[in-house]
Amino acid sequence: MYRFSQYRQQYRANLKLALPVVLTQLGQILVQMADNMMVGRYGGDDPTPLAATSFGGTAFFLLFIAAIGVTMGITPLVGELYARGDRQRSSQYLQNGVMFFSLLGVATCALQLLVIPLLYYMGQPTEVVDMSIPYYRMLAYSMIPVMIFYSFKQFLEGVGNTRVEMVIVIFCNLLNVLLNWIFIFGRFGIEPMGATGAGLATLVSRCCMPVLVVGYFFWREKYRVYLDGFSLRNYSGATVRSLLRMGIPISSQMFLESSAFVGTSIMMGWLGKTAISANQIAMTMGNCAFMIVTSIGAATTIRVSHCYGARNVGELTLAAKASYHLVVLWNLAAAAIFVSMNKIIPGFFTSNGEVIDLASKLLLLIAVYQLADGIQNVSVGVLRGIQDVKIIMPIAFLSYIVFNLPVGYLLGFRCGMGPQGLILGFTVGLTIAAVLMIARIRRDVRRWRTLIH
């Protein structure tokens, strides 16, 4: 039976870690919404600029999220060591992570640039692709500073510090919004750049992020010691392989889940510019809800990894359940907002009547999968925290590639439901993922209890 008194401390501990991440994610949401609103207003009744940033961002996102996912292997590994007080091994993870992930950022940037000619073969309107390429190129260049920043960010999360990333990301995102206004519309003598300006603003703000986080590490002695003796000679193949064993399954799960969203967005392009723009509005709002969920999931990984390192199964179970309670409460609230304001929200992004009408319908369907989305995300956080990450890749493949995309295609094109059918595919995929991951966690906890006792 549920008792609030039993979970009060767990809610407080989880929220203490989650709230800075929430504010960090809100900063990212602010930038995404500002990009879309400003570009949408720049285009007026013409949906092409908004469709261009939508397509460019979508094409960029898959490799971006795959690379970012690899860095997330640092957090559970460092979290376990932090609970045990092993600073030397933690330092090795940080230093090798910075070296390797910086190189991975260069490689990802190069690959992003190499695939530009392929953008014309994705069935999108030619004028949309033409306008998206300069925006896309700016995002590709930002991969290098992003990977350096995430190396430090995921380490800080492992030791339970989520406030520093909050301050840095919010500051850089506010800078991004200011630069959006300057570059998109043309201020202070600068020519209006439209969608390209949004990309340039993102690049400049992302270049600031690693500078600030490295500065923080050298400023604070408690973190500066983790960089003592930093040298390329300290590169360890064994340490990097350990990071990859943890990071690649996480990256694969994120890549496969994102593939469902990217694949759906590409299929939206087959239905025209109105569908692309409406989907971008709906996805932006869905991402608003998802970013809060991601924050709770990140806090869950930190709490669970610390409990895992201390071998405290009772505390671990309570921490995980508290996260489920928080995410269910949030997603129900988000769904209620989408349903009650579905006709109002699209008007903030565009004045095009057709786009507003379609986006309002898509928001209702996004409300439907909110609960499943929250549960599966927290479940991923638990599995990362107990370092049972290999299973999340096959679950993601089954959920998003075998079910989500095919169901969306069948409903959207074969059953004639159009954009609404494509969005309904998410409900199927996310529900399957949530059910399978909870089953896996229950099995892991039973086995762990047996081993301890």
XYZ file of C-alpha atoms in Angstrom:
453
model
C 0.000 0.000 0.000
C 1.279 3.459 -0.915
C 2.285 5.732 1.987
C 3.517 9.232 1.258
C 5.682 9.235 4.407
C 7.600 6.250 3.038
C 8.571 8.122 -0.112
C 8.911 11.687 1.185
C 12.703 11.469 1.496
C 12.984 9.723 -1.870
C 10.995 12.438 -3.627
C 13.191 15.081 -2.020
C 16.444 13.325 -2.984
C 15.309 12.648 -6.547
C 14.003 16.170 -7.081
C 17.190 17.692 -5.647
C 19.084 16.027 -8.484
C 16.350 16.357 -11.085
C 15.401 20.016 -10.698
C 18.736 21.424 -11.955
C 18.493 19.021 -14.898
C 14.895 20.149 -15.434
C 16.049 23.764 -15.607
C 18.831 22.703 -17.969
C 16.329 20.942 -20.209
C 13.954 23.890 -20.009
C 16.776 26.038 -21.291
C 17.176 23.688 -24.256
C 13.421 23.727 -24.814
C 13.530 27.534 -24.776
C 16.093 27.515 -27.571
C 14.163 24.966 -29.634
C 10.935 26.900 -29.235
C 12.682 30.213 -29.919
C 14.244 28.760 -33.082
C 10.889 27.542 -34.333
C 8.883 30.612 -33.306
C 11.372 33.094 -34.744
C 11.921 31.168 -37.963
C 8.160 30.587 -38.270
C 7.465 34.294 -37.796
C 10.276 35.158 -40.203
C 8.523 33.045 -42.842
C 5.044 34.438 -42.107
C 2.480 32.558 -44.192
C 5.259 30.723 -46.050
C 5.902 27.416 -44.215
C 9.210 26.786 -46.044
C 11.651 28.322 -43.463
C 10.039 26.430 -40.571
C 9.967 23.237 -42.638
C 13.659 23.759 -43.480
C 14.771 24.019 -39.841
C 12.556 21.030 -39.045
C 14.115 18.869 -41.740
C 17.660 20.081 -41.093
C 17.335 19.437 -37.369
C 15.769 16.040 -37.982
C 18.510 14.944 -40.382
C 21.178 16.104 -37.918
C 19.576 14.551 -34.870
C 20.222 10.836 -35.432
C 24.020 10.948 -35.456
C 23.960 13.653 -32.788
C 21.952 11.551 -30.347
C 24.010 8.429 -31.100
C 27.247 10.270 -30.278
C 25.796 11.886 -27.151
C 24.499 8.491 -26.007
C 28.019 7.037 -25.961
C 29.145 9.699 -23.460
C 26.365 8.694 -21.067
C 28.245 5.535 -20.151
C 30.426 7.720 -17.907
C 27.605 8.501 -15.477
C 26.764 5.027 -14.065
C 30.426 3.987 -14.006
C 31.522 7.098 -12.109
C 28.382 6.960 -9.944
C 29.308 3.500 -8.649
C 32.935 4.578 -8.015
C 31.756 7.760 -6.277
C 29.730 5.696 -3.811
C 32.863 3.645 -3.105
C 35.191 6.663 -2.846
C 37.457 5.609 -5.734
C 38.679 8.979 -7.070
C 41.663 7.617 -9.024
C 39.575 5.365 -11.252
C 37.016 8.153 -11.710
C 39.818 10.439 -12.901
C 40.853 7.853 -15.485
C 37.320 7.695 -16.843
C 37.120 11.486 -17.123
C 40.481 12.020 -18.804
C 40.106 9.163 -21.262
C 36.516 10.182 -21.914
C 37.534 13.732 -22.828
C 40.225 12.492 -25.227
C 38.161 9.815 -26.922
C 34.861 11.697 -27.123
C 36.593 14.767 -28.586
C 37.861 12.577 -31.431
C 34.394 11.061 -31.762
C 33.000 14.589 -32.116
C 35.399 15.311 -34.993
C 34.452 12.032 -36.705
C 30.723 12.673 -36.240
C 31.051 16.197 -37.643
C 32.872 14.875 -40.707
C 30.242 12.192 -41.269
C 27.419 14.731 -40.911
C 29.020 16.869 -43.613
C 29.631 13.914 -45.925
C 25.956 12.897 -45.987
C 24.711 16.330 -47.145
C 24.198 15.166 -50.790
C 21.948 12.366 -49.490
C 19.466 14.875 -48.068
C 17.982 15.321 -51.546
C 17.061 11.612 -51.680
C 14.720 11.603 -48.661
C 11.574 12.602 -50.536
C 11.430 16.162 -49.187
C 10.458 19.234 -51.264
C 13.586 20.533 -53.043
C 13.157 24.098 -51.807
C 12.995 22.827 -48.226
C 16.234 20.856 -48.606
C 17.991 23.815 -50.268
C 17.135 26.092 -47.362
C 17.931 23.448 -44.707
C 21.538 22.729 -45.775
C 23.221 25.905 -44.390
C 21.328 25.407 -41.105
C 22.312 21.718 -41.038
C 25.978 22.537 -41.732
C 26.153 24.875 -38.728
C 24.719 22.149 -36.493
C 27.298 19.665 -37.811
C 30.184 21.974 -36.846
C 28.748 22.196 -33.312
C 29.334 18.461 -32.717
C 32.937 18.976 -31.593
C 32.294 21.430 -28.722
C 29.162 19.504 -27.748
C 31.089 16.242 -27.275
C 33.751 17.935 -25.151
C 31.068 19.516 -22.960
C 29.159 16.246 -22.542
C 32.305 14.431 -21.395
C 32.477 16.771 -18.395
C 28.703 16.997 -17.972
C 28.189 13.239 -17.644
C 31.092 12.996 -15.198
C 29.554 15.700 -13.017
C 26.237 13.841 -13.027
C 28.066 10.704 -11.911
C 29.343 12.476 -8.788
C 25.888 13.907 -8.139
C 26.517 17.486 -9.315
C 23.770 18.616 -11.677
C 23.849 22.324 -10.832
C 26.925 23.299 -12.838
C 25.534 22.002 -16.109
C 22.308 23.867 -15.333
C 24.072 27.225 -15.004
C 26.229 26.718 -18.096
C 23.448 25.439 -20.354
C 20.950 28.122 -19.294
C 23.510 30.890 -19.846
C 24.479 29.561 -23.276
C 20.861 29.018 -24.257
C 19.952 32.584 -23.353
C 22.895 33.660 -25.494
C 21.506 31.442 -28.271
C 18.092 33.143 -28.109
C 19.691 36.602 -28.248
C 21.819 35.589 -31.225
C 18.726 34.082 -32.891
C 17.060 37.492 -32.747
C 20.157 39.160 -34.171
C 20.962 36.688 -36.944
C 17.482 35.537 -38.044
C 15.905 38.984 -38.404
C 19.075 41.012 -38.967
C 19.945 43.437 -36.206
C 22.848 45.858 -35.579
C 23.633 46.100 -39.278
C 23.671 42.329 -39.910
C 21.711 41.099 -42.931
C 18.664 38.890 -42.083
C 19.765 35.268 -42.344
C 16.551 33.372 -41.612
C 17.043 29.659 -40.948
C 20.822 29.946 -41.455
C 20.940 32.511 -38.660
C 19.316 30.058 -36.268
C 22.051 27.540 -37.061
C 24.842 30.089 -36.585
C 23.411 31.143 -33.212
C 23.384 27.497 -32.096
C 27.010 26.992 -33.191
C 28.303 30.056 -31.337
C 26.450 29.229 -28.106
C 27.609 25.605 -28.190
C 31.231 26.690 -28.586
C 30.910 28.572 -25.289
C 29.776 25.499 -23.332
C 33.059 23.517 -23.148
C 34.997 26.715 -22.407
C 32.839 27.387 -19.354
C 32.815 23.822 -18.002
C 36.604 23.422 -18.357
C 37.017 26.778 -16.635
C 34.864 25.526 -13.758
C 36.986 22.383 -13.313
C 40.171 24.446 -13.071
C 38.507 26.959 -10.748
C 37.252 24.410 -8.203
C 40.041 22.468 -6.509
C 37.768 19.482 -5.691
C 37.305 18.947 -9.438
C 40.710 20.157 -10.607
C 42.327 17.114 -9.026
C 40.489 14.890 -11.510
C 42.527 16.564 -14.273
C 45.912 16.329 -12.515
C 48.549 14.922 -14.835
C 46.245 15.142 -17.855
C 48.236 14.003 -20.892
C 47.725 12.107 -24.124
C 50.176 9.579 -22.682
C 47.500 8.641 -20.138
C 45.274 7.267 -22.901
C 44.159 3.772 -21.897
C 42.569 1.403 -24.387
C 41.152 -0.682 -21.528
C 39.446 2.354 -19.957
C 37.985 3.455 -23.280
C 36.691 -0.078 -23.935
C 35.022 -0.004 -20.519
C 33.348 3.302 -21.421
C 32.221 1.878 -24.756
C 30.834 -1.321 -23.208
C 28.555 0.874 -21.135
C 28.014 3.674 -23.642
C 27.331 1.805 -26.888
C 24.173 -0.004 -25.654
C 22.888 3.312 -24.247
C 23.703 5.015 -27.533
C 22.032 2.238 -29.522
C 18.832 2.510 -27.507
C 18.739 6.272 -27.961
C 19.535 5.919 -31.675
C 16.761 3.375 -32.248
C 14.185 5.397 -30.309
C 15.209 8.541 -32.157
C 15.020 6.634 -35.455
C 11.301 6.245 -34.904
C 10.895 10.006 -34.499
C 13.236 10.832 -37.372
C 11.653 8.208 -39.639
C 8.218 9.575 -38.844
C 9.369 13.133 -39.580
C 10.793 12.033 -42.932
C 7.519 10.290 -43.798
C 5.730 13.516 -42.858
C 7.768 15.159 -45.618
C 6.146 12.819 -48.132
C 2.850 14.526 -47.240
C 4.042 18.074 -47.989
C 5.284 21.253 -46.299
C 2.137 21.700 -44.229
C 2.574 18.266 -42.644
C 6.273 18.952 -41.967
C 5.544 22.262 -40.242
C 2.609 20.908 -38.220
C 4.668 17.920 -37.124
C 7.496 20.231 -36.080
C 5.136 22.176 -33.829
C 3.672 19.014 -32.320
C 7.108 17.430 -31.817
C 8.431 20.606 -30.212
C 5.668 20.454 -27.605
C 6.159 16.707 -27.180
C 9.854 17.387 -26.578
C 8.911 19.939 -23.915
C 7.216 17.169 -21.940
C 9.945 14.657 -22.775
C 12.753 16.901 -21.530
C 11.233 16.933 -18.047
C 10.937 13.162 -18.232
C 14.584 12.966 -19.300
C 15.537 15.009 -16.238
C 13.774 12.593 -13.920
C 15.399 9.707 -15.790
C 18.853 11.270 -15.347
C 18.243 11.731 -11.613
C 17.108 8.112 -11.447
C 20.362 6.909 -13.009
C 22.396 8.909 -10.485
C 20.409 7.752 -7.436
C 20.279 4.133 -8.564
C 24.003 4.030 -9.465
C 24.903 5.337 -5.999
C 22.651 2.751 -4.337
C 24.101 0.094 -6.621
C 27.639 1.050 -5.615
C 26.659 0.894 -1.926
C 24.805 -2.435 -2.557
C 21.673 -1.046 -0.892
C 18.815 -2.805 -2.691
C 16.109 -1.436 -0.383
C 17.057 2.190 -1.008
C 17.452 1.483 -4.706
C 13.916 0.103 -4.977
C 12.390 3.065 -3.163
C 14.363 5.566 -5.274
C 13.189 3.913 -8.496
C 9.543 3.793 -7.409
C 9.648 7.445 -6.380
C 10.828 8.338 -9.895
C 7.905 6.438 -11.417
C 5.496 8.364 -9.189
C 6.996 11.704 -10.236
C 7.018 10.939 -13.948
C 3.431 9.656 -14.002
C 2.258 12.829 -12.268
C 4.124 15.011 -14.755
C 2.985 13.172 -17.882
C -0.654 13.243 -16.843
C -0.337 17.006 -16.377
C 1.376 17.400 -19.761
C -1.335 15.366 -21.491
C -4.017 17.559 -19.911
C -2.248 20.707 -21.183
C -1.980 19.364 -24.735
C -5.654 18.401 -24.814
C -6.972 21.623 -23.306
C -4.729 23.960 -25.352
C -4.415 22.049 -28.615
C -6.057 24.847 -30.621
C -4.112 27.641 -28.909
C -0.509 26.398 -28.891
C 0.044 26.187 -32.696
C -0.818 29.870 -33.077
C 2.342 30.766 -31.167
C 4.453 29.253 -33.958
C 2.776 30.258 -37.220
C -0.066 32.224 -38.774
C -0.735 29.608 -41.467
C -4.297 28.318 -40.930
C -3.715 24.862 -42.440
C -0.638 24.263 -40.297
C -2.471 25.383 -37.144
C -5.433 23.079 -37.844
C -3.264 19.997 -38.453
C -0.920 20.725 -35.530
C -3.902 20.970 -33.151
C -4.987 17.461 -34.177
C -1.479 16.044 -33.763
C -1.196 17.511 -30.250
C -4.200 15.412 -29.166
C -2.427 12.254 -30.321
C 0.830 13.229 -28.634
C -1.134 13.487 -25.382
C -2.107 9.820 -25.790
C 1.433 8.412 -25.522
C 2.673 10.636 -22.689
C 2.279 8.056 -19.923
C 4.067 5.251 -21.776
C 6.860 7.643 -22.762
C 7.510 8.644 -19.164
C 7.511 5.092 -17.820
C 9.895 3.740 -20.453
C 12.315 6.629 -19.930
C 12.546 6.156 -16.166
C 12.943 2.408 -16.744
C 15.925 3.120 -18.980
C 17.343 5.270 -16.162
C 17.016 2.390 -13.693
C 18.671 -0.098 -16.060
C 21.551 2.297 -16.688
C 22.002 2.797 -12.951
C 22.344 -0.954 -12.288
C 24.529 -1.281 -15.416
C 22.165 -3.725 -17.126
C 22.370 -1.886 -20.441
C 22.772 -4.657 -23.013
C 19.064 -5.539 -22.874
C 17.841 -2.040 -23.732
C 19.099 -2.245 -27.322
C 17.041 -5.321 -28.381
C 13.995 -3.936 -26.561
C 14.397 -0.660 -28.436
C 14.815 -2.448 -31.768
C 11.662 -4.500 -31.222
C 9.628 -1.533 -29.973
C 10.628 1.178 -32.412
C 11.858 -0.546 -35.568
C 9.714 -3.697 -35.651
C 6.484 -2.101 -34.354
C 6.540 1.716 -34.177
C 7.615 2.651 -37.699
C 5.699 -0.098 -39.570
C 2.482 0.549 -37.617
C 2.812 4.289 -38.248
C 3.366 3.682 -41.976
C 0.402 1.300 -42.255
C -1.939 3.660 -40.423
C -0.640 6.771 -42.154
C -0.486 5.574 -45.753
C -2.259 2.237 -46.160
C -5.200 3.080 -43.904
C -5.372 6.674 -45.143
C -4.967 8.354 -41.734
C -2.123 10.588 -42.933
C -0.099 12.490 -40.276
C -2.392 11.272 -37.469
C -1.651 7.647 -38.340
C 2.091 8.280 -38.293
C 1.872 9.759 -34.785
C -0.226 6.842 -33.494
C 2.693 4.542 -34.237
C 4.511 6.093 -31.277
C 1.836 4.936 -28.854
C 2.403 1.331 -29.904
C 6.201 1.492 -29.773
C 6.493 3.366 -26.487
C 3.955 1.098 -24.750
C 5.825 -2.053 -25.786
C 9.116 -0.556 -24.573
C 7.618 0.426 -21.202
C 6.152 -3.046 -20.546
C 9.321 -4.963 -21.514
C 11.676 -2.736 -19.526
C 9.600 -2.951 -16.361
C 9.605 -6.749 -16.698
C 13.406 -6.691 -16.982
C 13.827 -4.467 -13.924
C 11.603 -6.716 -11.819
C 13.738 -9.699 -12.833
C 16.985 -7.863 -11.989
C 15.750 -6.788 -8.556
C 14.631 -10.338 -7.700
C 18.027 -11.727 -8.696
C 19.883 -9.051 -6.766
C 17.876 -9.724 -3.606
C 18.647 -13.419 -3.919
C 22.395 -12.786 -4.299
C 22.507 -10.434 -1.319
C 20.581 -12.760 0.967
